């Protein structure tokens, strides 16, 4: 699985969009990009995943660059409950991966 | 669908004791994964099962660790002769068989937090 790189922390104002970047420059053509988040002391929660096209669900949007070397998770209207650690991983054939330290998002009132 | 269930949620044990954790995956999920997570780090893959077969083990899984999934349903993770370095959150996740389609996300349990004293 390709290695991913994320900033260690980010701030966002409540009600604004939170844009979390992820670099996966060594991603292979058939690896999917997955995003999870983890709120303190809980298990990771699935958010969204995609291969090439941009994806949107009730939680977030995922924008993948055309060369697939990076992606951005967008939380359109961040709330205090979105404060969490966000993990970006690249995976194919399963989830046999190390998640890395992720991005700690602080949503401020 | 009640999600992935792990038991116990917390375990405190003395160094040298054996401990066993249980994971009940989402029913109809063929794959089951175990991870370890230490403070400030993301989950690290330990091992996974496809049905009852253990298909891969990480080098992080020392010979004191053993995992089983006897009937392709629930799984257990046993740590023998625990050490203080084993203190961590142990997470279980399950997913459908990978087909490259949209429904192959993994769902995690709430984890078992192990403290070795």
XYZ file of N, CA, C and O in Angstrom, chain A residues 30 32 34 36 38 41-46 49 55 87 91-101 104, chain B residues 9 31 33 35 37 40-45 48 56 89 91 95 98 100-102 104-106 108-110:
208
model
N -4.521 1.144 -9.133
C -5.733 0.499 -8.648
C -5.926 0.628 -7.145
O -6.778 -0.046 -6.571
N -7.251 2.462 -3.882
C -8.271 3.405 -3.496
C -7.735 4.320 -2.392
O -6.885 3.924 -1.601
N -8.860 6.038 1.015
C -9.865 5.950 2.074
C -9.601 7.022 3.127
O -8.448 7.318 3.446
N -10.734 7.952 7.140
C -11.362 7.580 8.403
C -11.116 8.705 9.398
O -10.196 9.512 9.238
N -11.126 9.465 13.850
C -11.146 8.827 15.159
C -11.303 9.903 16.217
O -10.459 10.796 16.345
N -10.595 7.950 22.085
C -10.968 6.719 22.778
C -12.017 5.884 22.054
O -12.551 4.943 22.634
N -12.325 6.238 20.811
C -13.248 5.417 20.036
C -12.522 4.769 18.868
O -11.410 5.160 18.525
N -13.136 3.780 18.254
C -12.559 3.178 17.060
C -12.697 4.097 15.865
O -13.564 4.971 15.838
N -11.843 3.943 14.865
C -11.946 4.770 13.657
C -13.303 4.605 12.977
O -13.859 3.513 12.938
N -13.789 5.706 12.442
C -15.077 5.735 11.756
C -14.841 5.965 10.271
O -14.133 6.906 9.885
N -15.421 5.137 9.430
C -15.303 5.306 7.990
C -15.995 6.587 7.553
O -17.090 6.924 8.040
N -14.520 6.945 0.479
C -13.377 6.479 -0.290
C -13.629 6.691 -1.777
O -14.789 6.878 -2.206
N -15.938 12.130 -5.003
C -17.024 11.437 -4.352
C -17.648 12.338 -3.296
O -16.966 13.166 -2.698
N -7.593 10.257 9.235
C -6.588 9.414 8.595
C -6.918 9.226 7.117
O -8.060 8.939 6.761
N -5.290 1.920 -0.256
C -5.439 0.485 -0.055
C -5.988 -0.180 -1.299
O -6.802 0.374 -2.030
N -5.522 -1.420 -1.498
C -6.059 -2.281 -2.551
C -6.020 -3.697 -2.035
O -5.039 -4.115 -1.435
N -7.101 -4.438 -2.240
C -7.134 -5.828 -1.830
C -7.319 -6.052 -0.349
O -7.282 -7.178 0.115
N -7.495 -5.010 0.412
C -7.682 -5.179 1.848
C -7.117 -4.004 2.613
O -6.628 -3.045 2.040
N -7.145 -4.120 3.939
C -6.736 -3.012 4.798
C -5.532 -3.416 5.632
O -5.497 -3.245 6.839
N -4.532 -3.936 4.959
C -3.319 -4.398 5.630
C -2.331 -3.247 5.660
O -1.325 -3.232 4.961
N -2.601 -2.258 6.454
C -1.849 -1.025 6.348
C -1.593 -0.396 7.705
O -2.224 -0.731 8.694
N -0.640 0.491 7.734
C -0.384 1.332 8.891
C -0.971 2.703 8.587
O -0.698 3.281 7.539
N -1.777 3.192 9.516
C -2.524 4.409 9.243
C -1.706 5.691 9.335
O -2.138 6.716 8.840
N -0.551 5.665 9.983
C 0.161 6.925 10.174
C -0.491 7.741 11.285
O -1.477 7.321 11.881
N 0.060 8.912 11.555
C -0.419 9.718 12.682
C -1.641 10.564 12.341
O -2.302 11.087 13.238
N -4.795 16.032 13.083
C -5.678 16.375 14.212
C -6.402 17.659 13.855
O -5.780 18.724 13.760
N -13.795 -3.930 26.900
C -13.389 -2.594 26.444
C -12.079 -2.179 27.103
O -11.290 -1.451 26.517
N -14.014 -10.767 5.904
C -12.677 -10.412 6.356
C -12.734 -9.783 7.740
O -13.618 -8.987 8.053
N -9.924 -8.020 10.594
C -8.579 -7.477 10.787
C -8.344 -7.158 12.262
O -9.264 -6.717 12.960
N -5.690 -4.763 14.664
C -4.716 -3.682 14.666
C -4.305 -3.373 16.095
O -5.056 -3.640 17.045
N -2.888 0.038 18.363
C -2.737 1.473 18.304
C -2.157 1.975 19.615
O -2.730 1.751 20.683
N -1.017 8.453 20.322
C -0.527 9.430 19.362
C -0.236 8.881 17.983
O 0.176 9.625 17.095
N -0.455 7.588 17.813
C -0.200 6.955 16.517
C -1.484 6.401 15.929
O -2.467 6.181 16.633
N -1.464 6.177 14.628
C -2.608 5.548 13.993
C -2.567 4.042 14.164
O -1.565 3.481 14.631
N -3.641 3.368 13.821
C -3.666 1.913 13.924
C -2.597 1.258 13.048
O -2.323 1.718 11.941
N -2.013 0.176 13.576
C -1.013 -0.592 12.827
C -1.554 -2.001 12.620
O -1.973 -2.662 13.573
N -1.510 -2.442 11.386
C -2.024 -3.760 11.026
C -1.240 -4.865 11.717
O -0.002 -4.856 11.742
N -4.869 -10.570 9.537
C -6.245 -10.602 9.071
C -6.656 -12.004 8.649
O -5.815 -12.859 8.335
N -2.543 -13.395 6.585
C -1.328 -12.594 6.656
C -1.093 -12.140 8.093
O -2.035 -11.870 8.831
N -4.128 0.106 22.512
C -5.506 -0.183 22.133
C -5.447 -1.252 21.034
O -4.687 -1.105 20.067
N -7.558 -2.964 18.167
C -8.748 -2.704 17.370
C -9.032 -3.859 16.427
O -8.112 -4.478 15.894
N -14.743 -6.385 7.033
C -15.191 -5.879 5.738
C -15.686 -7.052 4.902
O -15.398 -8.215 5.190
N -12.959 -8.195 -0.653
C -12.564 -7.115 -1.548
C -12.892 -7.471 -2.992
O -12.477 -8.479 -3.504
N -13.080 -4.537 -5.141
C -12.786 -3.275 -5.805
C -14.015 -2.424 -6.005
O -13.954 -1.390 -6.646
N -15.129 -2.849 -5.404
C -16.348 -2.062 -5.571
C -16.545 -1.145 -4.365
O -15.821 -1.168 -3.405
N -17.557 -0.372 -4.388
C -17.743 0.695 -3.420
C -18.044 0.186 -2.016
O -17.838 0.889 -1.059
N -16.687 -1.948 -0.049
C -15.644 -2.700 0.625
C -14.913 -1.893 1.676
O -13.767 -2.134 1.966
N -15.565 -0.928 2.263
C -14.933 -0.228 3.380
C -14.860 -1.152 4.580
O -15.643 -2.092 4.713
N -13.937 -0.876 5.481
C -13.797 -1.627 6.719
C -14.455 -0.837 7.843
O -14.381 0.384 7.887
N -14.771 -0.505 12.032
C -13.999 -0.793 13.228
C -14.887 -0.941 14.456
O -15.938 -0.318 14.556
N -14.399 -1.746 15.383
C -14.986 -1.796 16.706
C -14.431 -0.674 17.574
O -13.611 0.125 17.131
N -14.893 -0.636 18.824
C -14.470 0.421 19.737
C -13.124 0.123 20.403
O -12.567 0.979 21.080
